[in-house]
Coordinates of C-alpha atoms and ligand atoms in Angstrom, one line a residue:
M1 CA -9.0 10.5 -0.9
A2 CA -12.1 8.3 -0.7
A3 CA -15.0 9.6 1.3
T4 CA -15.0 6.5 3.6
P5 CA -11.5 5.4 4.5
E6 CA -10.6 1.8 4.1
L7 CA -10.5 0.2 7.6
Q8 CA -7.9 -2.0 9.1
Q9 CA -8.8 -5.7 9.4
T10 CA -8.0 -8.6 11.6
V11 CA -9.1 -12.2 11.7
G12 CA -12.5 -13.0 13.2
K13 CA -11.3 -15.9 15.4
T14 CA -8.3 -18.1 16.1
A15 CA -7.8 -20.8 13.5
S16 CA -4.9 -23.3 13.1
F17 CA -3.4 -26.0 10.9
S18 CA -0.4 -28.4 11.1
G19 CA 2.1 -29.6 8.7
T20 CA 5.8 -30.2 8.1
A21 CA 8.6 -27.5 8.4
L22 CA 10.6 -27.3 5.2
H23 CA 14.1 -27.1 6.7
T24 CA 13.9 -29.3 9.7
G25 CA 11.3 -31.7 8.4
E26 CA 9.5 -31.6 11.9
K27 CA 5.8 -31.3 12.6
V28 CA 4.6 -27.7 13.3
T29 CA 1.3 -26.2 14.2
L30 CA 0.5 -22.6 13.2
K31 CA -2.3 -20.7 14.9
L32 CA -3.7 -17.4 13.6
H33 CA -5.0 -15.1 16.3
P34 CA -6.9 -11.8 16.1
A35 CA -5.0 -8.6 17.1
P36 CA -5.9 -5.0 17.9
V37 CA -5.5 -2.0 15.5
D38 CA -2.0 -0.8 14.6
H39 CA -0.6 -4.1 15.9
G40 CA 0.6 -5.3 12.5
I41 CA 1.6 -8.9 11.9
K42 CA 3.7 -10.5 14.7
F43 CA 5.1 -14.0 14.8
R44 CA 5.1 -15.8 18.2
R45 CA 7.5 -18.6 19.0
K46 CA 5.3 -20.7 21.3
D47 CA 8.1 -23.3 21.6
L48 CA 10.5 -21.0 23.4
Q49 CA 10.7 -19.8 26.9
D50 CA 8.6 -16.6 27.5
E51 CA 7.1 -17.1 24.0
P52 CA 8.9 -14.2 22.3
T53 CA 7.3 -12.3 19.4
I54 CA 8.9 -10.9 16.3
D55 CA 7.4 -8.0 14.4
A56 CA 7.0 -8.8 10.7
R57 CA 8.9 -5.6 9.7
I58 CA 11.7 -4.9 7.4
E59 CA 13.9 -3.7 10.3
N60 CA 13.8 -7.3 11.6
L61 CA 14.9 -8.9 8.3
K62 CA 17.9 -11.2 8.9
T63 CA 18.5 -13.3 5.7
V64 CA 17.1 -13.7 2.2
E65 CA 18.8 -16.9 1.2
R66 CA 16.1 -19.0 -0.6
A67 CA 13.5 -17.8 1.9
T68 CA 12.8 -14.7 4.0
T69 CA 14.0 -15.0 7.7
I70 CA 13.2 -12.4 10.3
G71 CA 14.4 -12.2 13.9
E72 CA 15.0 -10.1 17.0
G73 CA 17.9 -10.8 19.4
S74 CA 18.7 -14.5 19.0
V75 CA 15.1 -15.5 18.0
R76 CA 14.4 -16.4 14.4
V77 CA 11.5 -17.2 12.2
H78 CA 12.2 -18.6 8.8
T79 CA 10.2 -18.8 5.5
V80 CA 7.7 -16.1 6.5
E81 CA 6.9 -14.9 3.0
H82 CA 4.0 -17.2 2.0
V83 CA 2.1 -16.6 5.2
L84 CA 2.7 -12.9 4.9
A85 CA 1.6 -12.9 1.3
A86 CA -1.7 -14.6 2.2
L87 CA -2.4 -12.3 5.1
S88 CA -1.6 -9.2 3.2
A89 CA -3.4 -10.1 0.0
M90 CA -6.5 -11.4 1.8
G91 CA -6.7 -8.1 3.7
V92 CA -5.5 -8.9 7.2
D93 CA -3.6 -6.0 8.7
N94 CA -3.3 -7.2 12.3
A95 CA -2.7 -10.7 13.5
V96 CA -0.5 -12.9 15.7
V97 CA 1.0 -15.9 13.9
E98 CA 1.8 -18.4 16.6
M99 CA 4.0 -21.4 15.9
D100 CA 5.6 -24.1 17.9
A101 CA 8.7 -24.2 15.7
N102 CA 11.0 -21.8 13.9
E103 CA 9.1 -21.9 10.6
P104 CA 5.6 -22.3 9.3
P105 CA 4.3 -25.6 7.8
I106 CA 5.3 -25.5 4.2
G107 CA 2.0 -27.0 2.9
D108 CA 2.2 -27.8 -0.8
G109 CA 4.8 -25.0 -1.4
S110 CA 2.1 -22.5 -2.3
A111 CA 0.0 -20.0 -0.2
Q112 CA -3.1 -22.1 -0.6
A113 CA -3.1 -23.5 3.0
Y114 CA -2.7 -20.0 4.5
V115 CA -5.6 -18.6 2.3
D116 CA -7.7 -21.5 3.6
L117 CA -6.7 -20.7 7.1
V118 CA -7.6 -17.0 6.7
K119 CA -11.0 -18.0 5.3
K120 CA -11.5 -20.4 8.2
A121 CA -10.7 -17.6 10.7
G122 CA -12.7 -15.0 8.8
V123 CA -11.8 -11.3 8.2
T124 CA -13.4 -8.5 10.2
A125 CA -13.1 -4.7 9.9
Q126 CA -11.7 -2.7 12.8
D127 CA -12.3 0.9 13.8
E128 CA -9.2 2.6 12.5
P129 CA -8.3 3.5 9.0
R130 CA -5.6 1.6 7.1
K131 CA -2.2 3.1 6.6
F132 CA -0.9 3.4 3.0
F133 CA 2.3 4.1 1.3
V134 CA 1.3 6.1 -1.8
V135 CA 4.0 6.1 -4.4
R136 CA 4.6 9.7 -5.5
D137 CA 7.9 9.4 -7.5
T138 CA 9.2 6.4 -9.4
M139 CA 11.7 4.4 -7.4
H140 CA 13.8 1.4 -8.2
V141 CA 16.2 -1.2 -6.9
E142 CA 18.7 -3.3 -8.9
S143 CA 20.9 -6.2 -8.0
K144 CA 24.1 -7.6 -9.4
T145 CA 22.3 -10.9 -10.2
G146 CA 20.1 -9.1 -12.8
A147 CA 17.0 -8.4 -10.7
L148 CA 15.4 -5.0 -11.3
I149 CA 12.3 -3.8 -9.6
V150 CA 10.6 -0.4 -10.4
L151 CA 7.8 1.1 -8.3
L152 CA 5.6 3.5 -10.2
P153 CA 2.7 5.7 -9.0
D154 CA -0.7 4.0 -9.4
N155 CA -4.0 4.3 -7.5
K156 CA -4.2 0.5 -7.1
F157 CA -1.7 -2.1 -5.9
R158 CA -0.5 -3.8 -9.1
I159 CA 2.4 -6.2 -9.9
S160 CA 3.8 -6.9 -13.3
C161 CA 6.5 -9.5 -13.2
T162 CA 8.9 -11.5 -15.5
Q163 CA 10.6 -14.7 -14.6
A164 CA 13.4 -16.5 -16.4
G165 CA 15.5 -19.4 -15.2
P166 CA 19.1 -20.3 -16.1
D167 CA 19.7 -19.8 -19.9
N168 CA 16.4 -17.9 -19.9
R169 CA 14.5 -21.2 -19.7
F170 CA 10.8 -20.9 -18.7
A171 CA 10.6 -17.1 -19.4
Q172 CA 7.2 -15.9 -18.3
F173 CA 5.3 -12.7 -17.7
L174 CA 2.1 -11.8 -15.8
S175 CA 0.5 -8.4 -14.8
M176 CA -2.3 -8.1 -12.3
E177 CA -4.0 -6.0 -9.7
V178 CA -3.6 -7.5 -6.3
T179 CA -7.1 -8.1 -4.8
P180 CA -8.2 -10.8 -2.3
A181 CA -10.2 -12.6 -5.0
G182 CA -7.5 -12.3 -7.7
F183 CA -4.9 -13.5 -5.2
E184 CA -6.9 -16.5 -4.2
R185 CA -7.7 -17.5 -7.7
E186 CA -4.5 -16.6 -9.6
I187 CA -1.6 -16.5 -7.2
A188 CA -2.2 -18.5 -4.0
P189 CA -2.1 -22.0 -5.7
A190 CA 1.3 -21.3 -7.4
R191 CA 3.9 -23.5 -5.9
T192 CA 7.6 -22.9 -5.0
F193 CA 9.9 -24.1 -7.8
V194 CA 13.6 -24.8 -7.8
F195 CA 16.2 -25.5 -10.4
Y196 CA 17.8 -28.8 -9.8
E197 CA 21.3 -27.4 -10.1
D198 CA 20.5 -25.0 -7.3
V199 CA 19.1 -27.5 -4.8
K200 CA 21.5 -30.4 -5.4
P201 CA 24.2 -29.1 -3.0
L202 CA 21.5 -28.5 -0.3
M203 CA 20.1 -32.0 -0.7
D204 CA 23.6 -33.4 -0.5
K205 CA 24.1 -31.5 2.8
N206 CA 20.7 -32.6 4.1
L207 CA 19.7 -29.0 4.6
I208 CA 16.1 -29.3 3.3
K209 CA 14.8 -32.3 5.2
G210 CA 11.2 -31.5 4.7
G211 CA 11.6 -30.8 1.0
S212 CA 10.0 -33.1 -1.5
L213 CA 8.1 -33.1 -4.8
E214 CA 5.0 -32.7 -2.6
N215 CA 6.0 -29.1 -1.7
A216 CA 8.1 -27.9 -4.6
I217 CA 8.4 -28.2 -8.3
V218 CA 11.9 -29.2 -9.4
V219 CA 13.1 -28.2 -12.9
R220 CA 15.8 -30.4 -14.3
G221 CA 17.0 -29.3 -17.8
D222 CA 13.7 -28.8 -19.7
A223 CA 11.8 -31.3 -17.6
V224 CA 9.4 -30.3 -14.8
L225 CA 9.2 -32.7 -12.0
S226 CA 6.3 -32.5 -9.5
K227 CA 3.9 -34.7 -7.8
E228 CA 0.9 -32.9 -9.4
P229 CA 1.1 -31.4 -12.9
L230 CA 1.6 -27.7 -13.3
R231 CA -1.5 -25.7 -12.0
F232 CA -0.9 -22.9 -14.5
A233 CA 1.2 -22.9 -17.7
D234 CA 3.0 -19.8 -16.1
E235 CA 3.0 -21.1 -12.5
F236 CA 6.6 -19.9 -11.9
V237 CA 6.0 -16.2 -12.5
R238 CA 2.8 -16.5 -10.4
H239 CA 4.9 -17.8 -7.5
K240 CA 7.4 -14.9 -8.0
I241 CA 4.4 -12.5 -7.6
L242 CA 3.4 -14.4 -4.4
D243 CA 6.9 -13.9 -3.0
I244 CA 6.9 -10.2 -3.9
I245 CA 3.6 -9.7 -2.0
G246 CA 4.9 -11.5 1.0
D247 CA 8.2 -9.7 1.1
L248 CA 6.6 -6.2 0.6
A249 CA 4.2 -7.0 3.5
L250 CA 7.3 -6.3 5.7
V251 CA 6.7 -2.6 4.9
G252 CA 3.7 -2.7 7.3
R253 CA 1.6 -0.4 5.1
R254 CA -0.6 -1.1 2.1
I255 CA 1.1 0.0 -1.1
R256 CA -0.7 2.1 -3.7
G257 CA 1.6 1.7 -6.6
H258 CA 2.6 -0.5 -9.5
V259 CA 5.5 -2.9 -9.0
V260 CA 7.3 -3.8 -12.2
A261 CA 9.7 -6.6 -11.4
V262 CA 12.3 -8.2 -13.7
K263 CA 13.7 -11.5 -12.5
P264 CA 13.0 -10.6 -8.8
G265 CA 14.2 -12.6 -5.8
H266 CA 13.9 -12.2 -2.0
A267 CA 17.0 -10.0 -1.8
A268 CA 15.7 -7.5 -4.4
N269 CA 12.2 -7.6 -2.9
A270 CA 13.7 -6.8 0.5
D271 CA 15.7 -4.0 -0.9
L272 CA 12.5 -2.4 -2.3
A273 CA 10.8 -2.9 1.1
R274 CA 13.7 -1.1 2.7
A275 CA 13.6 1.7 0.2
I276 CA 9.9 2.2 0.8
T277 CA 10.3 2.3 4.5
R278 CA 13.1 4.8 4.3
E279 CA 11.0 7.0 2.1
Q280 CA 8.0 6.7 4.4
T281 CA 10.1 7.7 7.4
R282 CA 11.6 10.6 5.5
R283 CA 8.1 11.8 4.6
S284 CA 6.8 11.5 8.2
A285 CA 9.8 13.4 9.5
V286 CA 9.5 16.3 7.1
A287 CA 5.8 16.4 6.4
T288 CA 4.4 16.2 9.8
P289 CA 5.3 19.7 11.0
R290 CA 3.8 21.2 7.9
T291 CA 0.4 19.5 8.4
I292 CA -0.4 20.8 11.8
P293 CA -4.1 21.5 11.7
S294 CA -5.1 24.9 12.8
G295 CA -6.8 25.1 16.2
D296 CA -5.7 21.7 17.2
G297 CA -2.1 21.6 16.1
G298 CA 1.1 21.2 18.0
L299 CA 2.4 22.9 21.1
D300 CA 5.5 25.1 21.3
I301 CA 7.9 25.0 24.2
D302 CA 5.9 27.7 26.2
Q303 CA 2.8 25.6 25.9
V304 CA 4.7 22.4 26.8
M305 CA 6.0 24.1 29.9
Q306 CA 2.6 25.3 31.0
I307 CA 1.5 21.7 31.0
L308 CA 4.6 19.8 32.2
P309 CA 6.2 20.6 35.5
H310 CA 9.6 19.3 34.4
R311 CA 12.5 21.8 34.0
F312 CA 16.1 21.7 33.0
P313 CA 17.8 19.2 32.9
F314 CA 14.7 16.9 32.9
L315 CA 12.5 18.5 30.3
M316 CA 12.8 15.9 27.5
V317 CA 10.3 17.4 24.9
D318 CA 11.1 20.5 22.8
R319 CA 7.8 20.6 20.9
I320 CA 4.6 18.7 20.2
I321 CA 4.4 18.7 16.4
S322 CA 1.0 17.1 16.0
F323 CA -2.1 15.6 17.6
E324 CA -3.4 12.8 15.4
T325 CA -6.5 12.3 17.5
E326 CA -7.3 13.1 21.2
T327 CA -5.3 10.1 22.3
K328 CA -2.3 10.2 19.9
C329 CA 0.5 12.7 19.4
V330 CA 4.0 13.1 18.3
G331 CA 6.6 15.2 20.1
I332 CA 10.2 16.0 19.2
K333 CA 13.4 16.2 21.2
T334 CA 16.5 17.5 19.5
V335 CA 19.5 15.8 21.2
T336 CA 22.7 18.0 21.4
I337 CA 26.1 17.4 22.8
N338 CA 25.2 20.0 25.5
E339 CA 22.8 17.5 27.2
P340 CA 24.2 17.1 30.8
F341 CA 24.0 13.3 30.7
F342 CA 26.5 13.1 27.9
Q343 CA 29.3 14.2 30.3
G344 CA 29.1 10.9 32.1
H345 CA 27.4 8.6 29.6
F346 CA 30.0 7.9 28.4
P347 CA 33.1 10.1 28.5
G348 CA 34.5 10.1 24.9
H349 CA 31.6 8.0 23.7
P350 CA 28.3 10.0 24.0
V351 CA 25.2 7.8 23.9
M352 CA 21.8 9.0 25.2
P353 CA 20.8 6.8 28.1
G354 CA 17.8 4.6 27.4
V355 CA 16.0 5.7 30.6
M356 CA 16.1 9.3 29.3
Q357 CA 14.2 8.0 26.2
V358 CA 11.6 6.3 28.5
E359 CA 11.4 9.7 30.4
A360 CA 10.8 11.5 27.1
M361 CA 8.0 9.0 26.1
A362 CA 6.5 9.5 29.6
Q363 CA 6.4 13.2 29.2
V364 CA 4.8 13.1 25.8
A365 CA 2.2 10.7 27.1
S366 CA 1.6 13.0 30.1
I367 CA 0.8 15.8 27.7
L368 CA -1.9 13.7 26.2
L369 CA -3.3 12.8 29.6
F370 CA -3.4 16.4 30.8
K371 CA -5.0 17.5 27.5
L372 CA -7.7 14.8 27.9
A373 CA -8.3 15.6 31.6
K374 CA -8.3 19.4 30.7
T375 CA -6.6 20.2 34.1
T376 CA -3.1 20.6 35.3
S377 CA -4.0 20.6 38.9
R378 CA -3.0 17.0 39.2
I379 CA 0.3 15.3 38.4
G380 CA 0.7 12.0 36.6
Y381 CA 3.1 9.6 38.2
F382 CA 4.8 7.0 36.2
M383 CA 4.0 3.6 37.7
S384 CA 5.5 1.0 35.4
A385 CA 7.1 0.4 32.1
D386 CA 6.6 -2.8 30.2
E387 CA 7.9 -4.2 27.0
V388 CA 10.8 -1.7 27.1
K389 CA 13.1 -2.2 24.2
F390 CA 16.2 -0.2 23.2
R391 CA 17.0 -1.0 19.6
K392 CA 19.5 1.5 18.4
P393 CA 21.8 4.1 20.1
V394 CA 20.8 7.8 20.1
L395 CA 23.7 10.1 19.5
P396 CA 24.3 13.9 19.7
G397 CA 22.7 15.6 16.6
D398 CA 19.8 13.2 16.4
T399 CA 16.2 14.4 16.4
I400 CA 13.9 12.0 18.2
F401 CA 10.3 11.7 17.1
I402 CA 8.4 10.6 20.2
H403 CA 5.1 8.9 19.4
A404 CA 2.6 8.3 22.2
E405 CA -0.8 6.8 22.2
L406 CA -3.1 6.3 25.1
T407 CA -4.4 2.8 24.9
K408 CA -6.4 2.5 28.1
S409 CA -7.5 4.7 31.0
R410 CA -9.2 3.1 33.9
G411 CA -11.4 5.5 35.7
E412 CA -9.9 8.8 36.8
R413 CA -6.7 7.4 38.3
L414 CA -5.0 5.1 35.9
A415 CA -3.9 5.3 32.3
K416 CA -1.8 3.3 29.9
A417 CA 0.2 4.5 26.9
K418 CA 2.0 2.8 24.1
C419 CA 5.1 4.8 23.0
H420 CA 8.0 4.6 20.6
C421 CA 10.9 6.8 19.6
V422 CA 12.1 7.2 16.0
V423 CA 15.3 8.5 14.7
N424 CA 15.9 8.8 10.9
D425 CA 14.4 5.6 9.5
A426 CA 14.3 3.4 12.6
I427 CA 12.5 2.8 15.8
V428 CA 15.2 3.4 18.5
S429 CA 13.2 2.5 21.6
E430 CA 9.7 1.6 22.6
A431 CA 7.7 1.0 25.8
E432 CA 4.3 0.5 27.3
L433 CA 3.8 3.0 30.2
M434 CA 1.3 3.1 33.1
F435 CA 0.5 6.2 35.0
T436 CA -1.5 7.1 38.1
F437 CA -2.7 10.6 39.0
L438 CA -2.3 12.5 42.2
D439 CA -3.4 16.0 43.2
K440 CA -0.5 18.5 43.1
Ligands
LIG1 ZN1 8.1 -18.5 -2.3

């Protein structure tokens, strides 16, 4: 571990640019906004009612046909990989990418326009350390189409990649460490390329209205058709590296490891992102209880019950496994078939009610509040719950990891907490809770 941890970064100010959307051919404006720590990258659809946002996380991946599409509910954002590559490689951890259409402007088919945008907005350090995924054991993914990606331990983020078209035409190889300067110089200008036989059916069906030789290189036979000559002799493999960086940004953590990719594509990249996320979740689940620091570690059920007034059947925390800081902790709740609510919710089909998960989040947040106030003579009343989302059913036998973080406390009387529940490798529910305090 370095003496000074690397800090999270966001953009210094809002910056925007406009262009054409690849699939619809319409004009779109993209705005990059600063965002707080631990926010990650979110896309906002300014053109839809209530301006929904979508987390750029692998859990939200929808399709990988030609480009990477993410979505939540019925809302979609297409072709996110080049923006994500630029943000990730240029060192932006937290930002809102606002658009008035369902995909970003395609630019010239490279990440150049997004790098320029990040530079226009500036990059500033924040006051929380970055989160990393450190590769410990070699992992790999393989697809039927011949893609193979191996992830090896390394103390830097490196990518070594090969590319080969049909009949192994244009076989290329490049290996590099991913740094902001290296990305800007070597990778960002590399444009999207397509093989004519692959896009002909799409052109016939009019599915790529905004596509032209201005935003993609078309390879027909051994001929390279593009508006501007090749920017690098090995431009294709460079673009493959660009796509890998963008797709792996869906992990939501910086990777310390060496990606060795043979003929990668969005599907294989996404499989690796999924495998990394699963491994990270497995580590958090098994590693956290072992790393309780002495003196300021977790709370057992007796200590929990000294703090919380709740009792059966409404005590929804079994243990606090760790306090990350004064304002952040993780509790667990083991859900068994003996929970009283399963009798009626639903007979023959037991699913934990979402409101009970909100209650569990509120109880873990209350423990933080009491610990901070250092008194239990007052009681925290739950005032409101915003941004509540139930993503996956919680079933008997599940262990819920309840994460709570105090985000704001106004004076003595009001406090706000951001919470989420995790089961296995997925967030099952989340909410922003507000509390007020009253004397008991
Ligand atoms: Zn691409």
